[in-house]
CSV table of N, CA and C in Angstrom, one decimal:
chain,number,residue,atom,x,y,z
A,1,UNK,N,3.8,-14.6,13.1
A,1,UNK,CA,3.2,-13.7,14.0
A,1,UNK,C,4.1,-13.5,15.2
A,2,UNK,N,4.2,-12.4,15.7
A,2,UNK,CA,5.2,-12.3,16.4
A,2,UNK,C,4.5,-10.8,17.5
A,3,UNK,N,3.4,-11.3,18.4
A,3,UNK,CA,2.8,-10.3,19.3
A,3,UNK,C,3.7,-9.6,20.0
A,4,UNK,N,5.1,-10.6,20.5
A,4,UNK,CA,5.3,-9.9,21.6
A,4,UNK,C,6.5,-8.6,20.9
A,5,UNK,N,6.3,-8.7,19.8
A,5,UNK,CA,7.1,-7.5,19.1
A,5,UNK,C,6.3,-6.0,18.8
A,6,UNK,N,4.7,-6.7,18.9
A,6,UNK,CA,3.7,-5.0,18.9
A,6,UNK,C,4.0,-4.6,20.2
A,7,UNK,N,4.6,-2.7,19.9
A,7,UNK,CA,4.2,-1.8,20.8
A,7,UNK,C,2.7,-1.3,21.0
A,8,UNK,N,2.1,-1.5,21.6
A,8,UNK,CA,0.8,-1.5,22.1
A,8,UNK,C,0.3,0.1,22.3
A,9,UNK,N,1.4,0.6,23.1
A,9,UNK,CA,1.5,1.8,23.5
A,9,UNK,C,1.8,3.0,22.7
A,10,UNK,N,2.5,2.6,21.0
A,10,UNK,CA,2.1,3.5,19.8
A,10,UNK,C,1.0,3.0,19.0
A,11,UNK,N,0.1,2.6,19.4
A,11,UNK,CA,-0.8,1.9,18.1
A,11,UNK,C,-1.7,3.6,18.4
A,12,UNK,N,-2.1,4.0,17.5
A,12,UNK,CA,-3.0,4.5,17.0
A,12,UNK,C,-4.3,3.9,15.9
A,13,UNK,N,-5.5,4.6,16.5
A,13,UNK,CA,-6.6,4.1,16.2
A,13,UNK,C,-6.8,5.0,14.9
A,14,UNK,N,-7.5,4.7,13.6
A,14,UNK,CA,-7.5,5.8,12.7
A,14,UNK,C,-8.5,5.0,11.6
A,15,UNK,N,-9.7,5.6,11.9
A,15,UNK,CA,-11.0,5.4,10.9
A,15,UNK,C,-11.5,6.3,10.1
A,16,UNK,N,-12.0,5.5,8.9
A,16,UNK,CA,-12.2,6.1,7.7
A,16,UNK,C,-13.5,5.8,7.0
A,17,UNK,N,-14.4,6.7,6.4
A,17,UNK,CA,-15.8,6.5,6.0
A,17,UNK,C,-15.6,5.3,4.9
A,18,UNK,N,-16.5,4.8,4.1
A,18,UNK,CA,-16.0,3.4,3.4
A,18,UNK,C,-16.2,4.1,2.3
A,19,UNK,N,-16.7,5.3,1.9
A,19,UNK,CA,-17.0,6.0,0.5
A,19,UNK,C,-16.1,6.2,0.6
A,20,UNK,N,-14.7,7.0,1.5
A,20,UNK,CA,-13.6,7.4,1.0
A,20,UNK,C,-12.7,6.2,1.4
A,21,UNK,N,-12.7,5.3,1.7
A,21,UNK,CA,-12.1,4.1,1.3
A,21,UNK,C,-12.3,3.7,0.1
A,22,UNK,N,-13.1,3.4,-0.1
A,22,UNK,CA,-13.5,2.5,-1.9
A,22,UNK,C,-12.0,3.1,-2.7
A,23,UNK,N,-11.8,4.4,-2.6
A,23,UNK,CA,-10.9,5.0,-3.1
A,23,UNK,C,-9.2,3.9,-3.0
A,24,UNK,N,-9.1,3.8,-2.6
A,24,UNK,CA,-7.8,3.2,-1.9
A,24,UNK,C,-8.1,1.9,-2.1
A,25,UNK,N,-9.5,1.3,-2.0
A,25,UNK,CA,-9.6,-0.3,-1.8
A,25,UNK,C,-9.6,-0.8,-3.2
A,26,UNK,N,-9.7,0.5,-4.5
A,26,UNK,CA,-9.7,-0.5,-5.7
A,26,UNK,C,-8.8,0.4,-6.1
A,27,UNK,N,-7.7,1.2,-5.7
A,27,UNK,CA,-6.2,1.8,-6.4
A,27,UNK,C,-6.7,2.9,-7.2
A,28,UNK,N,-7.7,3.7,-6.6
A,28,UNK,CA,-8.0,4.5,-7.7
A,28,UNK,C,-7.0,5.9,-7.1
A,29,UNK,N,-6.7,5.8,-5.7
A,29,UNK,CA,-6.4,7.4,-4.9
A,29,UNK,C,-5.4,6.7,-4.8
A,30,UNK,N,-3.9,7.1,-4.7
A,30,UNK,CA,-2.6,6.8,-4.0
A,30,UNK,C,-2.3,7.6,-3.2
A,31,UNK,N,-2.2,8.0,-3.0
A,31,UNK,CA,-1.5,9.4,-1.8
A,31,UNK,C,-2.3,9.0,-0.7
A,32,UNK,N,-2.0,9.1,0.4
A,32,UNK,CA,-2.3,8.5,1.9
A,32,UNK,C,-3.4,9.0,2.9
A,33,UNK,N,-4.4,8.8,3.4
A,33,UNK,CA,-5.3,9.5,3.9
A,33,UNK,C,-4.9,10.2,4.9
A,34,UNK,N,-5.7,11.8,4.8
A,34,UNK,CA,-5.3,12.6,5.9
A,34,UNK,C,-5.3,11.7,7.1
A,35,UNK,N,-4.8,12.2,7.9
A,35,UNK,CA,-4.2,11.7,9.5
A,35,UNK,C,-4.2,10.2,9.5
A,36,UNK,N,-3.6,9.5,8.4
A,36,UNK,CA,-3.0,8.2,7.9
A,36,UNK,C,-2.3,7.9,9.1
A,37,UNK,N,-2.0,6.9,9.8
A,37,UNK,CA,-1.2,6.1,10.8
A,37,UNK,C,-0.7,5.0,10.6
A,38,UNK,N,-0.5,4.9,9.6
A,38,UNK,CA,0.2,3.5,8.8
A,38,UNK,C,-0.4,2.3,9.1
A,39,UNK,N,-2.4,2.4,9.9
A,39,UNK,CA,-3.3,1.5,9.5
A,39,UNK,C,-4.5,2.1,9.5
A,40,UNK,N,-5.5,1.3,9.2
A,40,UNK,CA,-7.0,1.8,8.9
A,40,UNK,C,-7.5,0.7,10.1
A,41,UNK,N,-9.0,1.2,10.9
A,41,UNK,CA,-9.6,1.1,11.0
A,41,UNK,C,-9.0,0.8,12.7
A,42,UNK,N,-9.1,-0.4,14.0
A,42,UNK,CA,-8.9,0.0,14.8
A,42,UNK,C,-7.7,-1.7,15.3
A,43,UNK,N,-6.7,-1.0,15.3
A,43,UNK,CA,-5.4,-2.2,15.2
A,43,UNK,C,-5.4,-2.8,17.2
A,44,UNK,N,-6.2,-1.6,18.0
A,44,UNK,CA,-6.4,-2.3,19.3
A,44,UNK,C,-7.0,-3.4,19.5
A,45,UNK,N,-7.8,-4.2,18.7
A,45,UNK,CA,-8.4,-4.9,18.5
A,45,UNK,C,-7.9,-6.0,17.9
A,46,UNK,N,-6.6,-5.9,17.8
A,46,UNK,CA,-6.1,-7.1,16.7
A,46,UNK,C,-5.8,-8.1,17.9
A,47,UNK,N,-5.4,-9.2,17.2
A,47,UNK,CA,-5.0,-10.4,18.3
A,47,UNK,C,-4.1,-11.3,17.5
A,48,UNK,N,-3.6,-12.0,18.1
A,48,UNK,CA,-2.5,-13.3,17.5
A,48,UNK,C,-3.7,-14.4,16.4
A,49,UNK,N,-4.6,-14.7,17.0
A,49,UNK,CA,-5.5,-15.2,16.5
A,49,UNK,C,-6.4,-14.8,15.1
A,50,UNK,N,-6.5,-13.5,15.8
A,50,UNK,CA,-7.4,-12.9,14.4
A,50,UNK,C,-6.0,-12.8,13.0
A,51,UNK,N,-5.1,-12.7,13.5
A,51,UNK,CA,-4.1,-12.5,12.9
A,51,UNK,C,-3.4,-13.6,11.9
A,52,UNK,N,-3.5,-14.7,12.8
A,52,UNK,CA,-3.2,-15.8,12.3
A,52,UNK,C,-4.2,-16.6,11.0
A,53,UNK,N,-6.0,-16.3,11.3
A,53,UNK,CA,-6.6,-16.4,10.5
A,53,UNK,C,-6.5,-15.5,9.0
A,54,UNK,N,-6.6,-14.3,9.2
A,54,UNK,CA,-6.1,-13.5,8.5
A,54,UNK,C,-5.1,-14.2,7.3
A,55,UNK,N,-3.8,-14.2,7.9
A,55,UNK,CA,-2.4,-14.7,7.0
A,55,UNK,C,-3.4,-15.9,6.1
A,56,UNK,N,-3.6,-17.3,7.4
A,56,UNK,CA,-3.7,-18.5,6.4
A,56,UNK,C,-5.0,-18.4,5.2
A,57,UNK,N,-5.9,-17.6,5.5
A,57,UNK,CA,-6.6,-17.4,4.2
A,57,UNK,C,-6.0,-16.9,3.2
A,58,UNK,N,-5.2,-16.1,3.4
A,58,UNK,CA,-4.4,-15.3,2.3
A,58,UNK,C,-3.5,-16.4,1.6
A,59,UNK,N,-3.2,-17.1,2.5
A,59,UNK,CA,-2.4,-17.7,1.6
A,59,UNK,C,-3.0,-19.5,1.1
A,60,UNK,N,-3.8,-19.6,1.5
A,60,UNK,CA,-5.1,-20.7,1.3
A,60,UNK,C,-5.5,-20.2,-0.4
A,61,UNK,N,-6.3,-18.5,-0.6
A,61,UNK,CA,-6.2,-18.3,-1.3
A,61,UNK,C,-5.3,-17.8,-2.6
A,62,UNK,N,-4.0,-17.8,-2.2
A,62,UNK,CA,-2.8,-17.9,-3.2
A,62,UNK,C,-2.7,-19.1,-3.9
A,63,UNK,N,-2.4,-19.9,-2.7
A,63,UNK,CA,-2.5,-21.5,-3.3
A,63,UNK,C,-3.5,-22.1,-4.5
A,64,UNK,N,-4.6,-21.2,-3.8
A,64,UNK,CA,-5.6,-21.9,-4.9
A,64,UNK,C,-5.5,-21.0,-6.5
A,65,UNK,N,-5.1,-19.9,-6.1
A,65,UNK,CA,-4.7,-19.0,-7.4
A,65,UNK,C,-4.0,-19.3,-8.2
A,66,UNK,N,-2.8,-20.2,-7.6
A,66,UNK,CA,-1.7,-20.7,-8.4
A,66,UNK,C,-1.9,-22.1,-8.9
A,67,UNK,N,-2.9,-22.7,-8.4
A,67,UNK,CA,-3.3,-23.9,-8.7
A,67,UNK,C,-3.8,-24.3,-10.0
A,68,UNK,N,-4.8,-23.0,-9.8
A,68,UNK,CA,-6.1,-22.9,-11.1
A,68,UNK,C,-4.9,-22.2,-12.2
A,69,UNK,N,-4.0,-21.2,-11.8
A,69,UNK,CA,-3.2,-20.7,-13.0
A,69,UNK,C,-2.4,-21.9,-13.3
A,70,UNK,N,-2.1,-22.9,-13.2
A,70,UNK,CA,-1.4,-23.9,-13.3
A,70,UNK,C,-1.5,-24.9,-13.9
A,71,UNK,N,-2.9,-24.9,-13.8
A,71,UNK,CA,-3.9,-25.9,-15.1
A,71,UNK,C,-3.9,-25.7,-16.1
A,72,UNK,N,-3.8,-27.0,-17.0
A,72,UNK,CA,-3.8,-27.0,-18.0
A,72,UNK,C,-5.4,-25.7,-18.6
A,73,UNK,N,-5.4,-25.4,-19.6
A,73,UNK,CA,-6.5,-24.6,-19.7
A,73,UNK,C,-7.6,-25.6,-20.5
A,74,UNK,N,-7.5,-26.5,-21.0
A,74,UNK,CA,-8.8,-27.7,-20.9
A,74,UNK,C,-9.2,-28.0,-20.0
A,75,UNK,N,-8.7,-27.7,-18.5
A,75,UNK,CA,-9.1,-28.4,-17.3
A,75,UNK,C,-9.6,-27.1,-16.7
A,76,UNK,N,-9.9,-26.2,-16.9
A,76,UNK,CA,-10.3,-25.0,-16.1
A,76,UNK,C,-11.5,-24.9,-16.4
């Protein structure tokens, strides 16, 4: 995490209905939403914190992904 590298001053805000998300959230649409800003929803709001929770679950649950794929398959 590296805040003091966000420009703050280009963040654009860019929200999207969640019916036309679903689209995008299970890969069914590829091509980019009109007035797309290279994020969804409102990035003013982000913080080092929320950020950092974010990451370690992600990778809390990798860990565990690889864990369980790692098992023997009598033990699953």
């Amino acid at each position: 995490m590296y805040p003091e590298k966000v420009k703050m001053e280009l963040v654009r805000e860019h929200d999207i209905k969640f019916d036309d998300f679903k689209k995008y959230l299970f890969h069914e649409e590829k091509s980019l939403p009109e007035g797309y800003a290279g994020n969804l929803g409102y990035p003013s709001f982000a913080t080092k914190d929320k950020g950092s929770k974010i990451i370690n679950r992600m990778i809390d649950r990798m860990i565990n992904e690889c864990c369980d794929f790692l098992k023997p398959s009598y033990l699953r």
